[in-house]
Amino acid sequence: MTKIIFTFILTILFSCTGNTQNKKTYKVSKTTQEWKTLLTAKQYYILREAGTERQNSSSLNKNYEKGIYVCAGCKTPLYKSEHKYDSGSGWPAFDSAIKKNVELDIDYKIGYARTELKCNTCGGHLGHSFNDGPKQTTGKRHCVNGASLTFIKSNE
């Protein structure tokens, strides 16, 4: 009887390890402590724990100056100001990202599939993508947490 139980437990353990997802390796990788030292508490919560800031809480939501939006964690350029628009959602919105710098992933955290936006350099959570953006451009709305971004004003 003991052998049967032991074999059953081993079978369960080995079958579970086959179902684990492969984690992507990013160019910028830091320990939890390094991220906590580098980022504010709010930035850490959003970028590293996939949190969401309060609606209408980001000063970047109504920022329409010319410039570029970079990842607050690793400074990778993510969005150009020319692609920013007022979606009325209460979060900064863009109709497109800088090519290859924003990763699209699937997120099931609230019980159904959503398209998660991540920095392709450090894996930081940015927000989510929706198909209700401006139809005259891409039709996409990248709904981004302002705390995940740093704005660099253009010199023009």
Coordinates of C-alpha atoms in Angstrom, one line a residue:
M1 CA 0.0 0.0 0.0
T2 CA 2.8 2.4 0.9
K3 CA 4.5 1.8 -2.5
I4 CA 1.2 2.6 -4.3
I5 CA 0.8 5.9 -2.4
F6 CA 4.5 6.8 -3.0
T7 CA 4.2 6.1 -6.7
F8 CA 0.9 8.1 -6.9
I9 CA 2.6 11.1 -5.2
L10 CA 5.6 10.9 -7.5
T11 CA 3.4 10.7 -10.6
I12 CA 1.5 13.8 -9.5
L13 CA 4.7 15.8 -8.7
F14 CA 6.3 15.0 -12.0
S15 CA 3.2 15.7 -14.1
C16 CA 2.8 19.1 -12.4
T17 CA 6.3 20.2 -13.3
G18 CA 5.5 19.6 -17.0
N19 CA 2.8 22.2 -16.9
T20 CA 4.8 25.1 -15.6
Q21 CA 5.1 28.0 -18.0
N22 CA 8.5 29.1 -19.2
K23 CA 9.4 32.5 -18.0
K24 CA 10.9 34.9 -20.5
T25 CA 14.3 36.2 -19.8
Y26 CA 14.6 40.0 -20.2
K27 CA 17.7 42.0 -21.0
V28 CA 17.4 44.0 -17.8
S29 CA 17.0 41.7 -14.8
K30 CA 17.3 42.7 -11.1
T31 CA 16.6 41.2 -7.8
T32 CA 13.5 42.3 -5.8
Q33 CA 15.7 44.4 -3.5
E34 CA 17.4 46.1 -6.4
W35 CA 14.0 47.0 -8.0
K36 CA 12.7 48.2 -4.6
T37 CA 15.8 50.5 -4.3
L38 CA 15.5 51.8 -7.8
L39 CA 11.7 52.4 -7.9
T40 CA 9.2 54.3 -5.7
A41 CA 6.7 52.1 -3.8
K42 CA 4.0 52.9 -6.4
Q43 CA 6.2 52.2 -9.3
Y44 CA 7.3 48.9 -7.8
Y45 CA 3.7 47.9 -7.2
I46 CA 2.7 48.6 -10.8
L47 CA 5.8 47.5 -12.7
R48 CA 6.9 44.5 -10.7
E49 CA 3.6 43.3 -9.1
A50 CA 1.3 44.2 -12.1
G51 CA -0.7 46.7 -10.0
T52 CA -3.0 49.5 -11.2
E53 CA -2.9 53.1 -10.1
R54 CA -6.1 54.9 -9.3
Q55 CA -8.0 56.4 -12.2
N56 CA -7.2 60.1 -12.9
S57 CA -4.2 60.0 -10.5
S58 CA -1.3 60.4 -13.0
S59 CA -0.1 63.8 -14.0
L60 CA 0.8 62.2 -17.4
N61 CA -2.8 61.5 -18.2
K62 CA -3.3 65.1 -19.4
N63 CA 0.3 65.7 -20.5
Y64 CA 0.3 66.7 -24.2
E65 CA 3.8 68.1 -24.5
K66 CA 6.1 66.8 -27.3
G67 CA 8.5 64.1 -26.1
I68 CA 8.9 60.5 -25.4
Y69 CA 7.6 58.2 -22.7
V70 CA 10.2 55.7 -21.3
C71 CA 9.9 52.8 -18.9
A72 CA 10.3 54.1 -15.4
G73 CA 12.3 50.9 -14.5
C74 CA 14.8 50.6 -17.3
K75 CA 14.4 53.8 -19.4
T76 CA 13.5 51.9 -22.6
P77 CA 11.6 54.3 -25.0
L78 CA 8.0 52.9 -25.2
Y79 CA 5.7 55.6 -26.6
K80 CA 6.0 58.8 -28.6
S81 CA 3.8 61.8 -27.7
E82 CA 2.4 61.9 -31.2
H83 CA 0.6 58.6 -30.4
K84 CA -1.0 59.8 -27.1
Y85 CA -4.6 60.8 -27.0
D86 CA -7.3 61.5 -24.5
S87 CA -9.3 58.3 -24.2
G88 CA -11.5 59.5 -21.3
S89 CA -10.5 56.5 -19.3
G90 CA -8.5 58.3 -16.7
W91 CA -5.2 56.7 -17.6
P92 CA -2.6 57.8 -20.2
A93 CA -3.6 56.3 -23.6
F94 CA -1.7 55.6 -26.8
D95 CA -2.8 54.2 -30.1
S96 CA 0.6 52.5 -30.8
A97 CA 3.9 51.8 -29.2
I98 CA 7.5 52.1 -30.4
K99 CA 8.0 49.0 -32.4
K100 CA 9.4 45.9 -30.6
N101 CA 9.7 47.8 -27.2
V102 CA 6.3 46.8 -25.8
E103 CA 5.5 43.2 -25.4
L104 CA 1.9 41.9 -25.6
D105 CA 1.1 39.1 -23.2
I106 CA -2.1 37.4 -22.0
D107 CA -3.3 38.2 -18.5
Y108 CA -6.0 36.1 -16.7
K109 CA -5.7 37.9 -13.3
I110 CA -9.3 39.0 -13.2
G111 CA -10.8 35.7 -14.5
Y112 CA -10.8 36.3 -18.2
A113 CA -8.2 37.0 -20.9
R114 CA -6.9 40.5 -21.4
T115 CA -3.9 41.7 -23.4
E116 CA -1.2 42.9 -21.0
L117 CA 1.4 45.4 -22.0
K118 CA 4.9 44.9 -20.7
C119 CA 8.3 46.6 -21.3
N120 CA 10.1 44.3 -23.6
T121 CA 13.5 45.1 -22.0
C122 CA 12.7 44.5 -18.2
G123 CA 9.3 42.9 -18.3
G124 CA 7.7 45.7 -16.3
H125 CA 3.9 45.7 -16.3
L126 CA 2.6 48.9 -18.1
G127 CA -1.1 48.3 -18.4
H128 CA -3.5 46.7 -21.0
S129 CA -4.4 47.0 -24.6
F130 CA -8.0 47.3 -25.8
N131 CA -9.7 47.4 -29.3
D132 CA -11.6 50.6 -28.6
G133 CA -9.1 53.1 -29.7
P134 CA -9.3 55.7 -32.5
K135 CA -10.6 54.1 -35.6
Q136 CA -8.9 56.6 -37.9
T137 CA -5.5 55.3 -36.7
T138 CA -4.9 51.8 -35.2
G139 CA -8.2 51.1 -33.4
K140 CA -6.0 50.2 -30.3
R141 CA -6.0 51.8 -26.9
H142 CA -2.9 51.2 -24.8
C143 CA -4.2 52.0 -21.4
V144 CA -1.0 52.7 -19.4
N145 CA -0.3 53.3 -15.8
G146 CA 1.4 56.7 -15.6
A147 CA 3.6 55.5 -12.8
S148 CA 5.2 53.0 -15.1
L149 CA 6.4 55.8 -17.4
T150 CA 8.9 58.7 -17.2
F151 CA 8.3 61.5 -19.7
I152 CA 11.2 63.1 -21.4
K153 CA 10.3 66.4 -23.0
S154 CA 11.5 67.1 -26.6
N155 CA 14.1 69.9 -27.1
E156 CA 12.2 71.1 -30.2

